[in-house]
Tab-separated table of C-alpha atoms and ligand atoms in Angstrom:
chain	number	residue	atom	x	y	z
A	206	UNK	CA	78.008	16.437	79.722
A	207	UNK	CA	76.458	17.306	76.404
A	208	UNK	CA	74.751	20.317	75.320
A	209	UNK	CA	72.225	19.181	72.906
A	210	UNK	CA	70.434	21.910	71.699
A	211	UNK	CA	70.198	25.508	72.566
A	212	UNK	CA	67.747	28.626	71.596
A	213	UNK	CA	67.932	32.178	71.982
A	214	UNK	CA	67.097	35.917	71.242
A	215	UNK	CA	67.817	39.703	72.505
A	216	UNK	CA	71.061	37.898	73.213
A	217	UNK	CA	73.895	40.460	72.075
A	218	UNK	CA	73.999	40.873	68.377
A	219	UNK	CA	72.794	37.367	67.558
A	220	UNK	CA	69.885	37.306	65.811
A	221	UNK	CA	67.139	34.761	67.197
A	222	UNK	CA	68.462	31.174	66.544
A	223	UNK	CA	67.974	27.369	67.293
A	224	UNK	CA	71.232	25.164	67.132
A	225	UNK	CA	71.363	21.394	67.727
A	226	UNK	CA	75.377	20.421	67.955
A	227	UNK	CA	77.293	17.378	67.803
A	228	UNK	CA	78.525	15.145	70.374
A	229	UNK	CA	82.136	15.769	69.372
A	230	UNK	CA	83.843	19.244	67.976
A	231	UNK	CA	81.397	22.006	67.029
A	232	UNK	CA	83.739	25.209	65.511
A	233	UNK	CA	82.163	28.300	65.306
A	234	UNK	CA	84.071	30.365	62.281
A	235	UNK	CA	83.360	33.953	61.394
A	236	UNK	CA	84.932	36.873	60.588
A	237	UNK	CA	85.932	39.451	63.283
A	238	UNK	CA	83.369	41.167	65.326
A	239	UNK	CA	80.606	39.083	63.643
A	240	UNK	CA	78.918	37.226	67.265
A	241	UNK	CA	81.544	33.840	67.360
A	242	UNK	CA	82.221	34.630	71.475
A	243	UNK	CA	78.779	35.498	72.010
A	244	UNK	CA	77.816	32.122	71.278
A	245	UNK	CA	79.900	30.503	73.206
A	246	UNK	CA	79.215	32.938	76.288
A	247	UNK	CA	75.827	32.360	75.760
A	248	UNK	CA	76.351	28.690	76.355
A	249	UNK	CA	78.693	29.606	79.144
A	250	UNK	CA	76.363	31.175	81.173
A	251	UNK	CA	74.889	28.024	82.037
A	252	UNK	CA	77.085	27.017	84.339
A	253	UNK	CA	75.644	29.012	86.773
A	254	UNK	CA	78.663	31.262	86.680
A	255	UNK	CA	79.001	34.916	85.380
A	256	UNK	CA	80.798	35.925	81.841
A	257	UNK	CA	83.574	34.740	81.440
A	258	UNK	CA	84.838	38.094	79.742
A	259	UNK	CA	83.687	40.230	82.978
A	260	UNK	CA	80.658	41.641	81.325
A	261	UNK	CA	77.289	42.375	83.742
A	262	UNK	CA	74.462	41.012	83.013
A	263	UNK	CA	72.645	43.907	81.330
A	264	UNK	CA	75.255	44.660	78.837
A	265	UNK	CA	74.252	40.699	77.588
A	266	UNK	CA	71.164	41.894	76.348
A	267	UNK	CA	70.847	43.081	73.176
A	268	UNK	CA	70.790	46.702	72.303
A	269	UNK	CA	67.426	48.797	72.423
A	270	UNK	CA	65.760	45.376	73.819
A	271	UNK	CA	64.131	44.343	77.362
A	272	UNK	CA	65.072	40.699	77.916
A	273	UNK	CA	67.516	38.118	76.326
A	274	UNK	CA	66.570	34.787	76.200
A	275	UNK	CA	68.222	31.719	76.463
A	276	UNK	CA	67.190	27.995	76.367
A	277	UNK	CA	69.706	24.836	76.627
A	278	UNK	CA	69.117	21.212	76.440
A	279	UNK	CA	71.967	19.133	77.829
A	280	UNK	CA	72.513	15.738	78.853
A	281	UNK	CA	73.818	14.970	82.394
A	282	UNK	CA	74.033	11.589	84.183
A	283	UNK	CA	72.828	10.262	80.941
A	284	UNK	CA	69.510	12.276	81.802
A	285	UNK	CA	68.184	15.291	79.361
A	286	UNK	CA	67.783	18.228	81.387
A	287	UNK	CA	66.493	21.721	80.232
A	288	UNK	CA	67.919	25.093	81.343
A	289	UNK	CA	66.500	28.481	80.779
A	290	UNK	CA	67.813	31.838	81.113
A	291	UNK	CA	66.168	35.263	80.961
A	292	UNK	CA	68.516	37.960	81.374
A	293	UNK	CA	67.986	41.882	81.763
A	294	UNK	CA	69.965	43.324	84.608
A	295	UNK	CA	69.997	39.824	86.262
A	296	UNK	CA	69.564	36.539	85.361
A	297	UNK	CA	67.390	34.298	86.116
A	298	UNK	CA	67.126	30.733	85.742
A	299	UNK	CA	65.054	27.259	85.455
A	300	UNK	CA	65.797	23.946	85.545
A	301	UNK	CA	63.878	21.501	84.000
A	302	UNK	CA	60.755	24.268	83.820
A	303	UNK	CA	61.400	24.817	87.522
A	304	UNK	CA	62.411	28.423	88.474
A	305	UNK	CA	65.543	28.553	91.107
A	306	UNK	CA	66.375	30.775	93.922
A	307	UNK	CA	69.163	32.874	91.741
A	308	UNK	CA	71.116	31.839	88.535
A	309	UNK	CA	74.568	30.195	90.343
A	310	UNK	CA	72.094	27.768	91.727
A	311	UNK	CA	72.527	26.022	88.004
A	312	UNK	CA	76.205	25.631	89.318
A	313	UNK	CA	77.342	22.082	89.529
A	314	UNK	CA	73.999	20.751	86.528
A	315	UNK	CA	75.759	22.012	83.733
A	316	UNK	CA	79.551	22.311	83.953
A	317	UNK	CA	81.970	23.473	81.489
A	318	UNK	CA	85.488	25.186	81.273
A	319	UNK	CA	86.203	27.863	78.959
A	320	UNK	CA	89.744	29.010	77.591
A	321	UNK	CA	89.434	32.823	76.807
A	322	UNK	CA	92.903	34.231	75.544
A	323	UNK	CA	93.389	36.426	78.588
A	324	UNK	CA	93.957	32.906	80.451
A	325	UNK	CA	97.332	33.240	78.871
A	326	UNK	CA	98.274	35.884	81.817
A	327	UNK	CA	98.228	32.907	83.926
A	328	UNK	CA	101.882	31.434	82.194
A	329	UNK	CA	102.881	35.316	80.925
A	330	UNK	CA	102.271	37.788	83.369
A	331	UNK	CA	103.043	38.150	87.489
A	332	UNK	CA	103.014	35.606	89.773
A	333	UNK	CA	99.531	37.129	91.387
A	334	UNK	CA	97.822	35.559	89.141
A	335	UNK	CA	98.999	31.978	89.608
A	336	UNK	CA	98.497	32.242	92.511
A	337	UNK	CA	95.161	32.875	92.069
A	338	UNK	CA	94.936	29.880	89.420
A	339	UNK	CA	96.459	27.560	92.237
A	340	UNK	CA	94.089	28.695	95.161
A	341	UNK	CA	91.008	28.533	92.806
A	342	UNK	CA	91.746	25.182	91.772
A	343	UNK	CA	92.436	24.160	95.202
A	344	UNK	CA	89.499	25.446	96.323
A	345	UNK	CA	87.412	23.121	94.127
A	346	UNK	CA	89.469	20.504	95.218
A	347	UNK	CA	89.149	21.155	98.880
A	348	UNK	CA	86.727	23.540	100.637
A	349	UNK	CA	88.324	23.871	103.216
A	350	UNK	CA	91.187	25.129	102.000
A	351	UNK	CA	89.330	28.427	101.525
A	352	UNK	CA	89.178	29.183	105.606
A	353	UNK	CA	92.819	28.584	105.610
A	354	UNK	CA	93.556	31.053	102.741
A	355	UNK	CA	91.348	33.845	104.755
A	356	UNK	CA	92.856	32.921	108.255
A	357	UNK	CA	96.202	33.860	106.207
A	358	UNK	CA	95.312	36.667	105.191
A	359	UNK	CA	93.685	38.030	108.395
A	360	UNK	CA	97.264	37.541	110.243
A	361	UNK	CA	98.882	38.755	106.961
A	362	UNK	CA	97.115	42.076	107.592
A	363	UNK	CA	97.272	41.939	111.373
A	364	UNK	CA	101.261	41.698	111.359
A	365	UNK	CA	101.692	44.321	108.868
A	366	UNK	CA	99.791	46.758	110.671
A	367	UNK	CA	101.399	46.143	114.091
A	368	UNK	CA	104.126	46.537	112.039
A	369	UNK	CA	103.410	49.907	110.604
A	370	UNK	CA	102.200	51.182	113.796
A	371	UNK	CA	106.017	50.405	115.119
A	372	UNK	CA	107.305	53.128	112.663
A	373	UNK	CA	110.377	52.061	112.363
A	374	UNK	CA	111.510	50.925	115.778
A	375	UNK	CA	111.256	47.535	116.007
A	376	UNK	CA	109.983	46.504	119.404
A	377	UNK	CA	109.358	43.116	121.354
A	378	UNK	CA	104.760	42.552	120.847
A	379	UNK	CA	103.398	39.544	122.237
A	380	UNK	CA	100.704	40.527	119.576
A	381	UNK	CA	103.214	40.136	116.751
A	382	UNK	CA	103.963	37.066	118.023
A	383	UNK	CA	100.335	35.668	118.154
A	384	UNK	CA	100.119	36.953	114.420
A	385	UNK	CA	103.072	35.083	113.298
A	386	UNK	CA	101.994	32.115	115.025
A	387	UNK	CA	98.986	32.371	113.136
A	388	UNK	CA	100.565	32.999	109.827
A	389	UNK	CA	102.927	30.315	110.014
A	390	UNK	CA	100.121	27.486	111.148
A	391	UNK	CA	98.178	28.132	108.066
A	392	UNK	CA	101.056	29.454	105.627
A	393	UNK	CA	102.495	25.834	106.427
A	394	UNK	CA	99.457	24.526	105.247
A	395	UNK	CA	98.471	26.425	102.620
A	396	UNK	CA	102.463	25.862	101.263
A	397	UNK	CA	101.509	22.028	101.242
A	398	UNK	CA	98.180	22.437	99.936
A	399	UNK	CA	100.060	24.180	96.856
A	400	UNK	CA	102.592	21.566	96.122
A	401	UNK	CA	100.376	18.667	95.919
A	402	UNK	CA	98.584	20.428	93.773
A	403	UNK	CA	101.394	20.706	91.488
A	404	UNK	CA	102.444	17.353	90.933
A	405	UNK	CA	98.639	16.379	90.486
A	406	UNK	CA	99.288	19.320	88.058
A	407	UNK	CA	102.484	18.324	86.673
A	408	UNK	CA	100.634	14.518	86.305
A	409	UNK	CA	97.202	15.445	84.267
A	410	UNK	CA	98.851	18.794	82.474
A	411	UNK	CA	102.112	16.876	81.168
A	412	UNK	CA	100.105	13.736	79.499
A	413	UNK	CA	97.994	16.434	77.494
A	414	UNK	CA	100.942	18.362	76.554
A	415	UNK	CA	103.139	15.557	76.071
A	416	UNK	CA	100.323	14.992	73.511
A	417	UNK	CA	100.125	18.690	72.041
A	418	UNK	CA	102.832	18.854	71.075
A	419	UNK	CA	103.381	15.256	69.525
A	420	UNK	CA	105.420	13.679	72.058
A	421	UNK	CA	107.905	16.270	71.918
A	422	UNK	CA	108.305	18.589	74.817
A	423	UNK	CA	107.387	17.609	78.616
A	424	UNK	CA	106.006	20.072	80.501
A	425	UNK	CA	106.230	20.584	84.681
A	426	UNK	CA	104.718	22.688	86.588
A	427	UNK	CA	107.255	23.385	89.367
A	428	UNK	CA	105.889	25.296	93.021
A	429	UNK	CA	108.493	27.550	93.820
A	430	UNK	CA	107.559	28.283	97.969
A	431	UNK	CA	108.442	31.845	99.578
A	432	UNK	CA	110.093	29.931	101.657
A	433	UNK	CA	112.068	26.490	101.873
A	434	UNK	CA	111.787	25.370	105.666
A	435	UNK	CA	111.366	26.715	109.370
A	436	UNK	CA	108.549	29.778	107.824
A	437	UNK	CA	108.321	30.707	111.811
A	438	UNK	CA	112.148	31.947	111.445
A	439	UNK	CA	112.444	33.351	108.290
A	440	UNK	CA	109.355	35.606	109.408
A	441	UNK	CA	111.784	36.581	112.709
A	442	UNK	CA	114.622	37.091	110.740
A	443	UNK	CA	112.323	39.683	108.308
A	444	UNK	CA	111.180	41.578	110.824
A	445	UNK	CA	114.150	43.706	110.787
A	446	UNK	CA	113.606	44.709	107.441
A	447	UNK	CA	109.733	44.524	107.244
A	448	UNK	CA	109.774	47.055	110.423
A	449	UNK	CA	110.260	49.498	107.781
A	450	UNK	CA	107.923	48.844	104.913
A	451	UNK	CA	105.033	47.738	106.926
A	452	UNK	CA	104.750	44.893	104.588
A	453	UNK	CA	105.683	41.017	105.267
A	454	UNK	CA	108.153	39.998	102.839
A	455	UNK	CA	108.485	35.947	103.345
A	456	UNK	CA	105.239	33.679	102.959
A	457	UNK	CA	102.691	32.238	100.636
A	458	UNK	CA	101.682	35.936	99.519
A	459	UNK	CA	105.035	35.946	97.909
A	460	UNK	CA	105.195	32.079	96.048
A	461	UNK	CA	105.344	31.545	92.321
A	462	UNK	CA	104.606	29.023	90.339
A	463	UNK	CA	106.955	27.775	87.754
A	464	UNK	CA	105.756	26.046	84.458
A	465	UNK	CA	108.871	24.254	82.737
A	466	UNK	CA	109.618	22.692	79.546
A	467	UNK	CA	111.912	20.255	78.764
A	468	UNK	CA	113.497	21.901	82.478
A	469	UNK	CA	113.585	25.492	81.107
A	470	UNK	CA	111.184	28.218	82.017
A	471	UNK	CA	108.508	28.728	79.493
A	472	UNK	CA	107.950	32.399	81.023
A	473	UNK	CA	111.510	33.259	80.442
A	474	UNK	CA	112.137	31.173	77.246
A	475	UNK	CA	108.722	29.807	75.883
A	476	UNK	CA	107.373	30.413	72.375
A	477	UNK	CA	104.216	31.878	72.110
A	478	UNK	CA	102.744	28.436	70.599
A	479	UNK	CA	104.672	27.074	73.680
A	480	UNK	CA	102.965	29.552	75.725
A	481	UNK	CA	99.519	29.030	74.649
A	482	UNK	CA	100.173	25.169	74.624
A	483	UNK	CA	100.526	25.287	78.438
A	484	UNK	CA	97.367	27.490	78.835
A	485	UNK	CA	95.606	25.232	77.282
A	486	UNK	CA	96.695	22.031	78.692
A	487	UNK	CA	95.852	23.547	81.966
A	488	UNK	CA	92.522	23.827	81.062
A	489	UNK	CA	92.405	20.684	79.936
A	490	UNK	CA	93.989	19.596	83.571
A	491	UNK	CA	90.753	21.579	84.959
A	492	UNK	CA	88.724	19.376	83.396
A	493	UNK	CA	90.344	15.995	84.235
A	494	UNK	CA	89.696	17.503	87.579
A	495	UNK	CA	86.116	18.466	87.441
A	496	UNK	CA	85.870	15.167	85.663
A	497	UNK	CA	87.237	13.013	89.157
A	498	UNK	CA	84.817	15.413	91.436
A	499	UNK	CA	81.928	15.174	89.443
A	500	UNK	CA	82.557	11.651	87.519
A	501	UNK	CA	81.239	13.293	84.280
A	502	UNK	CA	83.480	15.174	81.459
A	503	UNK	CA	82.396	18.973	81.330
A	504	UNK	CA	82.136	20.795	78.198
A	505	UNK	CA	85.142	22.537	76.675
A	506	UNK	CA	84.773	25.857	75.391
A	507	UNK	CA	87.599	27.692	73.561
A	508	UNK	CA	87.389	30.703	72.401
A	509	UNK	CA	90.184	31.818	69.726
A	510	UNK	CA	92.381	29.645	70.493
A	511	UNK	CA	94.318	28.414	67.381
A	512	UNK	CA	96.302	31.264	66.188
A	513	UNK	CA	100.118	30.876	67.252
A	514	UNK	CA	99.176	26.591	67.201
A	515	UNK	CA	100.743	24.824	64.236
A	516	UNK	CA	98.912	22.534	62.090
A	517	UNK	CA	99.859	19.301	64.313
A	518	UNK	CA	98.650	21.002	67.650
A	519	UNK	CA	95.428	22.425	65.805
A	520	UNK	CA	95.204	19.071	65.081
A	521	UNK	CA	95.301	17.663	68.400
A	522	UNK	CA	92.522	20.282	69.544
A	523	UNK	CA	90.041	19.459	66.987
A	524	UNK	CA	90.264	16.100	66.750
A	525	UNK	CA	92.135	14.290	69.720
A	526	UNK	CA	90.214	15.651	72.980
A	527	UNK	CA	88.554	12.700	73.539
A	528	UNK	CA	85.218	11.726	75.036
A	529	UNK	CA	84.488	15.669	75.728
A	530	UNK	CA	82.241	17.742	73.847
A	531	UNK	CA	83.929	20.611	72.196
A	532	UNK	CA	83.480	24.060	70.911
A	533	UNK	CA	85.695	26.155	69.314
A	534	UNK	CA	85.766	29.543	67.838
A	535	UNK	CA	87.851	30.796	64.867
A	536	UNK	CA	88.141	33.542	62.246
A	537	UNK	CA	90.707	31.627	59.888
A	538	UNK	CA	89.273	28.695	57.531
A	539	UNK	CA	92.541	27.439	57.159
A	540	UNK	CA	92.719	26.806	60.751
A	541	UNK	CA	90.025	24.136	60.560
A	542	UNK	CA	91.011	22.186	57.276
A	543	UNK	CA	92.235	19.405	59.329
A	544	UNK	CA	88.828	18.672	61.765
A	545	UNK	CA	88.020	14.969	60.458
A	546	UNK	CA	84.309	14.964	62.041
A	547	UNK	CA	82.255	17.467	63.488
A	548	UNK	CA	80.087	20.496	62.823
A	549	UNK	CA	80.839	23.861	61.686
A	550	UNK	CA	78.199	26.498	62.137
A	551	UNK	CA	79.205	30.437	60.669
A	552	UNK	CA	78.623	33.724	61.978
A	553	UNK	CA	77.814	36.286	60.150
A	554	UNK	CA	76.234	39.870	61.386
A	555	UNK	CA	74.791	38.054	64.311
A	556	UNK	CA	72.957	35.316	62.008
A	557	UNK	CA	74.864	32.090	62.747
A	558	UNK	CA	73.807	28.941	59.866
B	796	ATP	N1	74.447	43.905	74.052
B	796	ATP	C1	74.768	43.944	72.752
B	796	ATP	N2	73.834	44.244	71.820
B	796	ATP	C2	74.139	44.282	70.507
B	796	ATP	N3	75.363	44.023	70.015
B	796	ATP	C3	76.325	43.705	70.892
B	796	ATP	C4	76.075	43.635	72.294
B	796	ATP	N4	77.224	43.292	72.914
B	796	ATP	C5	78.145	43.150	71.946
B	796	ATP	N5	77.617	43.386	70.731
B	796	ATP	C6	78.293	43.335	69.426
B	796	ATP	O1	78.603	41.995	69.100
B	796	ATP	C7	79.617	42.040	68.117
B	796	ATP	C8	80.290	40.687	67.997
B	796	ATP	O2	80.985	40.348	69.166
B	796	ATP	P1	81.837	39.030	69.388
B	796	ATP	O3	82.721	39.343	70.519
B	796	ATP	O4	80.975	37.842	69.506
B	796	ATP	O5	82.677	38.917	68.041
B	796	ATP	P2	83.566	37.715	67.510
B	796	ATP	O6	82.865	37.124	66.330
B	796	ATP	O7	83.927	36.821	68.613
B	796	ATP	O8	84.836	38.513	66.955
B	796	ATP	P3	86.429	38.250	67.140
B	796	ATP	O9	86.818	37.308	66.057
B	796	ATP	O10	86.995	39.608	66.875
B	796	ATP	O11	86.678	37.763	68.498
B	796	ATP	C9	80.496	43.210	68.539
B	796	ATP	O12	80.883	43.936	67.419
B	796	ATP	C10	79.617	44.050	69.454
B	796	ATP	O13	79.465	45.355	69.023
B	797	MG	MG1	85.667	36.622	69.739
């Protein structure tokens, strides 16, 4: 995948602009505030998907204006495809000058993934969120896996509110047995769903941090289950206490993910740079992934994503991701003295040159 070209105006504080980028690392540098991530949303959007930073559609287009305006050329399957995009308090889209039903129907033509800095809540903050990070990228992986997740969560619900409704007293209920049945079939499954997933994890995410950080450190990302064996048990056993929250305390609602380095938790012990370094080599695992689904190498976006990196690991990210086109955003010119080829475009009060 190869973005080629793109146009656009209305769009945030940019000022109207045509870009053509290179087939390798294209950095976007600017002082704060000055449009950098509105570029590289703007490009975003063309994967069908919505903002990466959360924003709705109408706040996209530019102050005191109707509609924003977007045009991409890419290259996909070795083909050159054109995308359009006219936003106000939708979007809408064309392919190849050919309107579609909504804008997500671009999903799967143009594919990228984007590393925002709140993606560092994945390896900082609670263990919802990896969770989430797991069951997304499983999903991808495996459709099915999403009726399994919401069969889960039905009995997860169903068993907690028989439970509630006991008030305390625990009773025999053929009904909480059908619910646990029902959690433990698919928690069962959805436990080894999640640790394949990590050591296809641990597999694509160590070579690329192996490589970050210059053969240094090895990363692992470790599953670390609710539960160890016989789930159907352990949910028996809870009920005694559970009777009197109302809430289910054993299962795949209450897993964690571990990432490890060198065999010590980075949560717990990382560095920031350490930190970041595993955020973004799980990005870069997302794309090795999209890459065996879709046998083509999405685009990589990053946005911000060098301060905290020393020079060897900036390095790495703008000049050693191989075969994939890259962008990158940055407000420090010392952070880009080391990119060997490439393009560098600046932002300045929404006019990028
Ligand atoms: N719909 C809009 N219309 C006009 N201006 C907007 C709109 N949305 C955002 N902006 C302005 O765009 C400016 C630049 O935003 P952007 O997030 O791209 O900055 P940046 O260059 O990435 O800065 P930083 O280095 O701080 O991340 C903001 O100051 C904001 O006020
Ligand atoms: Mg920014």
């Amino acid at each position: 995948m190869e973005v080629k070209s793109l146009q656009g105006e209305n769009f945030r504080n940019l000022l109207p602009f045509s870009l053509e980028f290179c087939e390798g690392t294209n950095v976007i540098y600017g002082n704060n505030a000055q449009g950098k991530t509105n570029l590289i949303e703007a490009i975003w959007l063309f994967t069908g998907a919505k903002s990466f930073r959360g924003a709705k559609d109408s706040e996209m287009v530019a102050f005191g204006t109707g509609n924003a305006k977007l045009k991409l050329d890419f290259v996909s399957g070795g083909v050159e495809r054109q995308a359009a995009l006219t936003i106000n308090n939708r979007r809408y889209a064309e392919l190849n000058t050919k309107k579609l039903k909504s804008a997500s129907a671009l999903i799967g033509n143009f594919c990228a993934v984007v590393f925002s800095p709140t993606d560092l809540a994945v390896v900082k903050d609670g263990p919802a969120l990896r969770r989430r990070f797991l069951d997304l990228a499983i999903c991808q992986l495996y459709p099915n896996y999403v009726s399994v997740l919401k069969d889960y969560t039905r009995a997860l619900t169903q068993r907690n509110a028989v439970l509630k409704g006991m008030e305390g007293r625990l009773q025999e209920s053929e009904l909480l047995n059908v619910f646990e049945n029902e959690l433990v079939l698919n928690g069962e499954k959805i436990a080894e769903y999640r640790r394949n997933y990590c050591k296809t994890l641990t597999v694509n995410a160590s070579v690329i941090y192996n490589e970050l950080s210059s053969l240094r450190e090895e990363l692992e990302a470790v599953y670390m289950p609710s539960f160890c064996d016989d789930f159907a048990e352990k949910l028996y056993i809870a009920r005694k206490t559970d009777v009197f929250s109302g809430i289910t305390s054993v299962g795949p609602h209450r897993d964690d993910l571990d990432f490890k380095i060198n065999g010590i938790s980075a949560r717990t012990f990382g560095s920031q740079g350490q930190q970041r370094s595993i955020a973004i080599a799980l990005k870069l695992a997302e794309a090795k992934n999209l890459y065996d689904i879709l046998g083509e190498e999405p685009v990589v976006i990053f946005d911000d994503v060098m301060s905290e990196l020393d020079k060897s690991r900036q390095g790495f990210i703008l000049n050693h991701i191989k075969g994939k086109q890259v962008f990158i955003t940055c407000p420090d010119p010392s952070n880009i003295i080391g990119l060997e080829n490439g393009k560098v475009f600046t932002v300045e009060g929404g006019k990028i040159k």
